[in-house]
Short mmCIF file of N, CA and C in Angstrom, two decimals:
data_model
loop_
_atom_site.label_atom_id
_atom_site.label_comp_id
_atom_site.label_asym_id
_atom_site.label_seq_id
_atom_site.Cartn_x
_atom_site.Cartn_y
_atom_site.Cartn_z
N UNK A 1 -60.84 -13.40 72.72
CA UNK A 1 -61.66 -12.90 73.80
C UNK A 1 -62.51 -11.75 73.26
N UNK A 2 -63.79 -11.86 73.45
CA UNK A 2 -64.72 -10.81 73.06
C UNK A 2 -65.33 -10.24 74.33
N UNK A 3 -65.20 -8.94 74.51
CA UNK A 3 -65.79 -8.27 75.67
C UNK A 3 -66.90 -7.36 75.18
N UNK A 4 -68.09 -7.56 75.67
CA UNK A 4 -69.23 -6.75 75.28
C UNK A 4 -69.46 -5.66 76.32
N UNK A 5 -69.85 -4.51 75.84
CA UNK A 5 -70.10 -3.38 76.71
C UNK A 5 -71.57 -3.01 76.63
N UNK A 6 -72.20 -2.82 77.74
CA UNK A 6 -73.60 -2.42 77.81
C UNK A 6 -73.80 -1.09 77.08
N UNK A 7 -74.89 -0.97 76.31
CA UNK A 7 -75.17 0.26 75.56
C UNK A 7 -75.24 1.48 76.48
N UNK A 8 -75.83 1.33 77.63
CA UNK A 8 -75.95 2.47 78.55
C UNK A 8 -74.60 2.91 79.10
N UNK A 9 -73.65 2.01 79.14
CA UNK A 9 -72.29 2.37 79.56
C UNK A 9 -71.54 3.04 78.42
N UNK A 10 -71.66 2.46 77.22
CA UNK A 10 -70.96 2.99 76.05
C UNK A 10 -71.56 4.31 75.58
N UNK A 11 -72.88 4.41 75.59
CA UNK A 11 -73.58 5.61 75.15
C UNK A 11 -74.66 5.94 76.18
N UNK A 12 -74.31 6.61 77.26
CA UNK A 12 -75.32 6.91 78.29
C UNK A 12 -76.40 7.85 77.74
N UNK A 13 -77.59 7.75 78.32
CA UNK A 13 -78.68 8.64 77.93
C UNK A 13 -78.32 10.06 78.32
N UNK A 14 -78.45 10.98 77.37
CA UNK A 14 -78.15 12.38 77.64
C UNK A 14 -79.26 12.99 78.49
N UNK A 15 -78.94 13.98 79.28
CA UNK A 15 -80.00 14.66 80.06
C UNK A 15 -80.89 15.50 79.15
N UNK A 16 -82.07 15.79 79.62
CA UNK A 16 -83.03 16.61 78.87
C UNK A 16 -82.49 18.01 78.63
N UNK A 17 -81.84 18.59 79.62
CA UNK A 17 -81.42 19.99 79.56
C UNK A 17 -79.95 20.12 79.13
N UNK A 18 -79.61 21.35 78.72
CA UNK A 18 -78.21 21.68 78.47
C UNK A 18 -77.71 21.44 77.07
N UNK A 19 -78.60 21.19 76.12
CA UNK A 19 -78.15 20.98 74.75
C UNK A 19 -79.30 21.28 73.79
N UNK A 20 -78.93 21.54 72.55
CA UNK A 20 -79.94 21.72 71.50
C UNK A 20 -80.24 20.35 70.90
N UNK A 21 -81.52 20.08 70.69
CA UNK A 21 -81.97 18.84 70.07
C UNK A 21 -82.45 19.21 68.66
N UNK A 22 -81.92 18.54 67.63
CA UNK A 22 -82.24 18.84 66.24
C UNK A 22 -83.24 17.83 65.69
N UNK A 23 -84.30 18.33 65.07
CA UNK A 23 -85.36 17.49 64.53
C UNK A 23 -84.82 16.60 63.41
N UNK A 24 -85.13 15.29 63.52
CA UNK A 24 -84.71 14.32 62.50
C UNK A 24 -85.88 13.73 61.73
N UNK A 25 -87.01 13.51 62.39
CA UNK A 25 -88.16 12.95 61.68
C UNK A 25 -89.46 13.38 62.34
N UNK A 26 -90.51 13.36 61.52
CA UNK A 26 -91.85 13.76 61.93
C UNK A 26 -92.74 12.53 61.85
N UNK A 27 -93.45 12.23 62.92
CA UNK A 27 -94.28 11.04 63.00
C UNK A 27 -95.75 11.44 62.91
N UNK A 28 -96.49 10.75 62.06
CA UNK A 28 -97.93 10.94 61.95
C UNK A 28 -98.56 9.56 61.84
N UNK A 29 -99.20 9.12 62.90
CA UNK A 29 -99.75 7.76 62.93
C UNK A 29 -98.61 6.75 62.88
N UNK A 30 -98.67 5.85 61.90
CA UNK A 30 -97.64 4.82 61.74
C UNK A 30 -96.58 5.23 60.73
N UNK A 31 -96.61 6.50 60.27
CA UNK A 31 -95.70 6.96 59.23
C UNK A 31 -94.66 7.91 59.80
N UNK A 32 -93.41 7.66 59.47
CA UNK A 32 -92.31 8.57 59.82
C UNK A 32 -91.84 9.26 58.55
N UNK A 33 -91.73 10.58 58.60
CA UNK A 33 -91.29 11.36 57.45
C UNK A 33 -89.99 12.09 57.78
N UNK A 34 -89.19 12.29 56.77
CA UNK A 34 -87.99 13.10 56.94
C UNK A 34 -88.37 14.56 57.13
N UNK A 35 -87.48 15.30 57.72
CA UNK A 35 -87.67 16.74 57.84
C UNK A 35 -87.56 17.32 56.43
N UNK A 36 -88.44 18.26 56.05
CA UNK A 36 -88.35 18.82 54.70
C UNK A 36 -86.95 19.36 54.39
N UNK A 37 -86.51 19.19 53.16
CA UNK A 37 -85.19 19.64 52.73
C UNK A 37 -85.00 21.12 53.01
N UNK A 38 -83.84 21.45 53.56
CA UNK A 38 -83.51 22.84 53.85
C UNK A 38 -84.06 23.37 55.15
N UNK A 39 -84.79 22.54 55.90
CA UNK A 39 -85.40 22.97 57.16
C UNK A 39 -84.59 22.39 58.33
N UNK A 40 -84.16 23.25 59.24
CA UNK A 40 -83.48 22.81 60.45
C UNK A 40 -84.26 23.36 61.63
N UNK A 41 -84.85 22.44 62.39
CA UNK A 41 -85.63 22.82 63.57
C UNK A 41 -84.95 22.28 64.81
N UNK A 42 -84.89 23.09 65.86
CA UNK A 42 -84.26 22.68 67.12
C UNK A 42 -85.11 23.10 68.30
N UNK A 43 -84.94 22.37 69.40
CA UNK A 43 -85.51 22.77 70.68
C UNK A 43 -84.41 22.64 71.73
N UNK A 44 -84.48 23.49 72.73
CA UNK A 44 -83.53 23.42 73.84
C UNK A 44 -84.28 23.66 75.13
N UNK A 45 -84.10 22.74 76.07
CA UNK A 45 -84.73 22.83 77.37
C UNK A 45 -83.71 23.30 78.38
N UNK A 46 -83.97 24.44 79.00
CA UNK A 46 -83.06 24.98 80.00
C UNK A 46 -83.35 24.40 81.38
N UNK A 47 -82.33 24.38 82.22
CA UNK A 47 -82.49 23.89 83.58
C UNK A 47 -83.43 24.78 84.39
N UNK A 48 -83.68 26.00 83.91
CA UNK A 48 -84.54 26.96 84.60
C UNK A 48 -86.02 26.84 84.21
N UNK A 49 -86.38 25.82 83.40
CA UNK A 49 -87.77 25.65 83.02
C UNK A 49 -88.17 26.40 81.77
N UNK A 50 -87.19 26.96 81.06
CA UNK A 50 -87.49 27.67 79.81
C UNK A 50 -87.18 26.77 78.62
N UNK A 51 -87.98 26.89 77.57
CA UNK A 51 -87.75 26.17 76.32
C UNK A 51 -87.51 27.20 75.23
N UNK A 52 -86.53 26.94 74.39
CA UNK A 52 -86.23 27.77 73.22
C UNK A 52 -86.50 26.92 71.99
N UNK A 53 -87.22 27.49 71.03
CA UNK A 53 -87.64 26.75 69.84
C UNK A 53 -87.22 27.49 68.58
N UNK A 54 -86.64 26.77 67.64
CA UNK A 54 -86.42 27.26 66.28
C UNK A 54 -87.15 26.26 65.39
N UNK A 55 -88.25 26.69 64.79
CA UNK A 55 -89.14 25.76 64.09
C UNK A 55 -88.73 25.46 62.66
N UNK A 56 -87.66 26.06 62.20
CA UNK A 56 -87.27 25.93 60.80
C UNK A 56 -87.67 27.15 60.01
N UNK A 57 -88.46 28.01 60.61
CA UNK A 57 -88.88 29.26 59.97
C UNK A 57 -88.93 30.38 61.01
N UNK A 58 -89.66 30.17 62.08
CA UNK A 58 -89.78 31.15 63.15
C UNK A 58 -89.07 30.64 64.39
N UNK A 59 -88.89 31.52 65.35
CA UNK A 59 -88.25 31.13 66.60
C UNK A 59 -89.04 31.72 67.76
N UNK A 60 -88.81 31.16 68.94
CA UNK A 60 -89.52 31.65 70.10
C UNK A 60 -89.08 30.95 71.37
N UNK A 61 -89.82 31.23 72.42
CA UNK A 61 -89.48 30.67 73.73
C UNK A 61 -90.75 30.57 74.57
N UNK A 62 -90.65 29.76 75.61
CA UNK A 62 -91.76 29.58 76.53
C UNK A 62 -91.28 28.90 77.79
N UNK A 63 -92.19 28.25 78.48
CA UNK A 63 -91.86 27.55 79.72
C UNK A 63 -92.27 26.09 79.55
N UNK A 64 -91.66 25.23 80.35
CA UNK A 64 -92.05 23.83 80.34
C UNK A 64 -91.98 23.27 81.76
N UNK A 65 -92.77 22.24 82.00
CA UNK A 65 -92.72 21.49 83.24
C UNK A 65 -92.58 20.01 82.89
N UNK A 66 -91.94 19.26 83.78
CA UNK A 66 -91.68 17.84 83.55
C UNK A 66 -92.29 17.01 84.66
N UNK A 67 -92.90 15.90 84.27
CA UNK A 67 -93.33 14.87 85.21
C UNK A 67 -92.48 13.65 84.90
N UNK A 68 -91.55 13.29 85.81
CA UNK A 68 -90.67 12.15 85.55
C UNK A 68 -91.47 10.85 85.37
N UNK A 69 -90.90 9.97 84.55
CA UNK A 69 -91.50 8.66 84.32
C UNK A 69 -90.86 7.61 85.19
N UNK A 70 -91.06 6.37 84.82
CA UNK A 70 -90.53 5.24 85.58
C UNK A 70 -89.01 5.20 85.54
N UNK A 71 -88.42 5.60 84.41
CA UNK A 71 -86.97 5.62 84.28
C UNK A 71 -86.46 7.05 84.28
N UNK A 72 -85.18 7.21 84.44
CA UNK A 72 -84.59 8.55 84.48
C UNK A 72 -84.69 9.27 83.14
N UNK A 73 -84.88 8.52 82.06
CA UNK A 73 -84.88 9.12 80.72
C UNK A 73 -86.26 9.10 80.08
N UNK A 74 -87.30 8.99 80.89
CA UNK A 74 -88.67 9.01 80.37
C UNK A 74 -89.53 9.92 81.24
N UNK A 75 -90.67 10.29 80.69
CA UNK A 75 -91.60 11.10 81.45
C UNK A 75 -92.55 11.84 80.52
N UNK A 76 -93.18 12.85 81.05
CA UNK A 76 -94.09 13.70 80.30
C UNK A 76 -93.70 15.14 80.54
N UNK A 77 -93.96 15.97 79.56
CA UNK A 77 -93.71 17.39 79.73
C UNK A 77 -94.84 18.18 79.12
N UNK A 78 -95.01 19.38 79.58
CA UNK A 78 -96.02 20.30 79.06
C UNK A 78 -95.35 21.64 78.80
N UNK A 79 -95.63 22.21 77.64
CA UNK A 79 -95.08 23.51 77.26
C UNK A 79 -96.18 24.56 77.44
N UNK A 80 -95.81 25.70 78.01
CA UNK A 80 -96.78 26.79 78.20
C UNK A 80 -96.15 28.11 77.81
N UNK A 81 -96.99 29.10 77.62
CA UNK A 81 -96.56 30.47 77.32
C UNK A 81 -95.58 30.53 76.15
N UNK A 82 -95.79 29.69 75.13
CA UNK A 82 -94.91 29.67 73.96
C UNK A 82 -95.24 30.85 73.06
N UNK A 83 -94.28 31.75 72.89
CA UNK A 83 -94.44 32.91 72.01
C UNK A 83 -93.46 32.78 70.86
N UNK A 84 -93.95 32.89 69.64
CA UNK A 84 -93.12 32.72 68.44
C UNK A 84 -93.15 33.97 67.58
N UNK A 85 -92.09 34.17 66.79
CA UNK A 85 -92.11 35.22 65.78
C UNK A 85 -93.17 34.85 64.75
N UNK A 86 -93.53 35.76 63.87
CA UNK A 86 -94.65 35.54 62.95
C UNK A 86 -94.27 35.76 61.49
N UNK A 87 -93.10 35.30 61.07
CA UNK A 87 -92.73 35.43 59.66
C UNK A 87 -93.54 34.46 58.81
N UNK A 88 -93.81 34.85 57.58
CA UNK A 88 -94.46 33.93 56.63
C UNK A 88 -93.46 32.86 56.25
N UNK A 89 -93.91 31.62 56.20
CA UNK A 89 -93.01 30.50 55.94
C UNK A 89 -93.32 29.87 54.59
N UNK A 90 -92.30 29.63 53.75
CA UNK A 90 -92.55 28.91 52.49
C UNK A 90 -93.04 27.49 52.78
N UNK A 91 -93.48 26.80 51.75
CA UNK A 91 -94.12 25.49 51.89
C UNK A 91 -93.38 24.52 52.79
N UNK A 92 -92.12 24.19 52.50
CA UNK A 92 -91.37 23.19 53.27
C UNK A 92 -91.19 23.65 54.71
N UNK A 93 -90.79 24.88 54.89
CA UNK A 93 -90.59 25.40 56.25
C UNK A 93 -91.91 25.48 56.99
N UNK A 94 -92.97 25.81 56.30
CA UNK A 94 -94.29 25.89 56.92
C UNK A 94 -94.78 24.54 57.41
N UNK A 95 -94.54 23.49 56.63
CA UNK A 95 -94.99 22.16 57.06
C UNK A 95 -94.16 21.66 58.25
N UNK A 96 -92.86 21.95 58.24
CA UNK A 96 -92.02 21.58 59.39
C UNK A 96 -92.44 22.33 60.63
N UNK A 97 -92.70 23.62 60.48
CA UNK A 97 -93.13 24.42 61.62
C UNK A 97 -94.47 23.94 62.16
N UNK A 98 -95.40 23.59 61.28
CA UNK A 98 -96.71 23.11 61.73
C UNK A 98 -96.56 21.84 62.58
N UNK A 99 -95.67 20.95 62.19
CA UNK A 99 -95.46 19.71 62.95
C UNK A 99 -94.87 20.01 64.32
N UNK A 100 -93.86 20.87 64.37
CA UNK A 100 -93.19 21.19 65.63
C UNK A 100 -94.15 21.90 66.58
N UNK A 101 -94.78 22.96 66.11
CA UNK A 101 -95.66 23.73 66.99
C UNK A 101 -96.92 22.96 67.36
N UNK A 102 -97.44 22.15 66.44
CA UNK A 102 -98.60 21.33 66.74
C UNK A 102 -98.34 20.39 67.90
N UNK A 103 -97.17 19.77 67.91
CA UNK A 103 -96.85 18.86 69.00
C UNK A 103 -96.59 19.61 70.30
N UNK A 104 -95.82 20.70 70.24
CA UNK A 104 -95.50 21.44 71.46
C UNK A 104 -96.73 22.06 72.12
N UNK A 105 -97.78 22.29 71.35
CA UNK A 105 -99.00 22.86 71.89
C UNK A 105 -100.07 21.81 72.17
N UNK A 106 -99.69 20.53 72.17
CA UNK A 106 -100.64 19.43 72.30
C UNK A 106 -101.04 19.12 73.74
N UNK A 107 -100.48 19.80 74.72
CA UNK A 107 -100.77 19.47 76.12
C UNK A 107 -99.65 18.63 76.68
N UNK A 108 -99.99 17.49 77.29
CA UNK A 108 -98.97 16.60 77.84
C UNK A 108 -98.30 15.83 76.70
N UNK A 109 -96.98 15.84 76.71
CA UNK A 109 -96.17 15.21 75.67
C UNK A 109 -95.29 14.17 76.35
N UNK A 110 -95.41 12.92 75.91
CA UNK A 110 -94.55 11.87 76.45
C UNK A 110 -93.17 12.01 75.81
N UNK A 111 -92.11 11.80 76.62
CA UNK A 111 -90.77 11.84 76.06
C UNK A 111 -89.97 10.63 76.50
N UNK A 112 -89.01 10.29 75.66
CA UNK A 112 -88.07 9.22 75.96
C UNK A 112 -86.73 9.60 75.37
N UNK A 113 -85.69 9.43 76.15
CA UNK A 113 -84.33 9.70 75.68
C UNK A 113 -83.57 8.39 75.68
N UNK A 114 -82.96 8.08 74.56
CA UNK A 114 -82.12 6.89 74.44
C UNK A 114 -80.81 7.33 73.79
N UNK A 115 -79.74 7.34 74.60
CA UNK A 115 -78.42 7.83 74.16
C UNK A 115 -78.58 9.27 73.68
N UNK A 116 -78.32 9.55 72.40
CA UNK A 116 -78.43 10.92 71.89
C UNK A 116 -79.71 11.15 71.10
N UNK A 117 -80.67 10.25 71.22
CA UNK A 117 -81.95 10.41 70.53
C UNK A 117 -83.05 10.73 71.53
N UNK A 118 -83.96 11.57 71.08
CA UNK A 118 -85.07 11.99 71.93
C UNK A 118 -86.36 11.86 71.16
N UNK A 119 -87.33 11.22 71.75
CA UNK A 119 -88.63 11.04 71.12
C UNK A 119 -89.69 11.81 71.91
N UNK A 120 -90.50 12.58 71.20
CA UNK A 120 -91.64 13.27 71.79
C UNK A 120 -92.90 12.72 71.12
N UNK A 121 -93.91 12.36 71.92
CA UNK A 121 -95.15 11.82 71.38
C UNK A 121 -96.35 12.42 72.08
N UNK A 122 -97.37 12.73 71.29
CA UNK A 122 -98.67 13.17 71.81
C UNK A 122 -99.72 12.57 70.90
N UNK A 123 -100.43 11.57 71.40
CA UNK A 123 -101.40 10.86 70.56
C UNK A 123 -100.67 10.15 69.44
N UNK A 124 -101.14 10.32 68.21
CA UNK A 124 -100.48 9.66 67.08
C UNK A 124 -99.47 10.57 66.38
N UNK A 125 -99.17 11.72 66.96
CA UNK A 125 -98.17 12.64 66.41
C UNK A 125 -96.88 12.52 67.20
N UNK A 126 -95.78 12.77 66.54
CA UNK A 126 -94.50 12.70 67.25
C UNK A 126 -93.39 13.38 66.50
N UNK A 127 -92.31 13.63 67.22
CA UNK A 127 -91.11 14.22 66.66
C UNK A 127 -89.93 13.46 67.22
N UNK A 128 -88.95 13.16 66.38
CA UNK A 128 -87.70 12.52 66.83
C UNK A 128 -86.57 13.50 66.63
N UNK A 129 -85.75 13.64 67.67
CA UNK A 129 -84.64 14.59 67.69
C UNK A 129 -83.33 13.86 67.96
N UNK A 130 -82.22 14.51 67.62
CA UNK A 130 -80.88 14.03 67.97
C UNK A 130 -80.11 15.20 68.55
N UNK A 131 -79.34 14.89 69.61
CA UNK A 131 -78.53 15.92 70.26
C UNK A 131 -77.27 16.17 69.44
#
């Protein structure tokens, strides 16, 4: 007897808020790149509308708003009032930070959550995270 379990039952989609999401890959057009070695970037969305960002070099916070999509785990979000520290970043950390901040400052950002993975897209740029 083989019993199959639906993916959404076995691994439900995590909520947007209440956890840190760690950057796994950077998307540019049709190309996905690994996060530069030694760089750990995270974002956290609070239930109060605040976003906390660690770009791999600098850190900061701002506000966000969400427009729900067709499903509970999709939609669009916009980040505003993002203030970051201003340390100089070495090459690898600087390129990771440029990708993270470039996307967060892009205006409306489409998001999708599937189990513990989160995808953010704006035009041909994107970031993939894992909780």
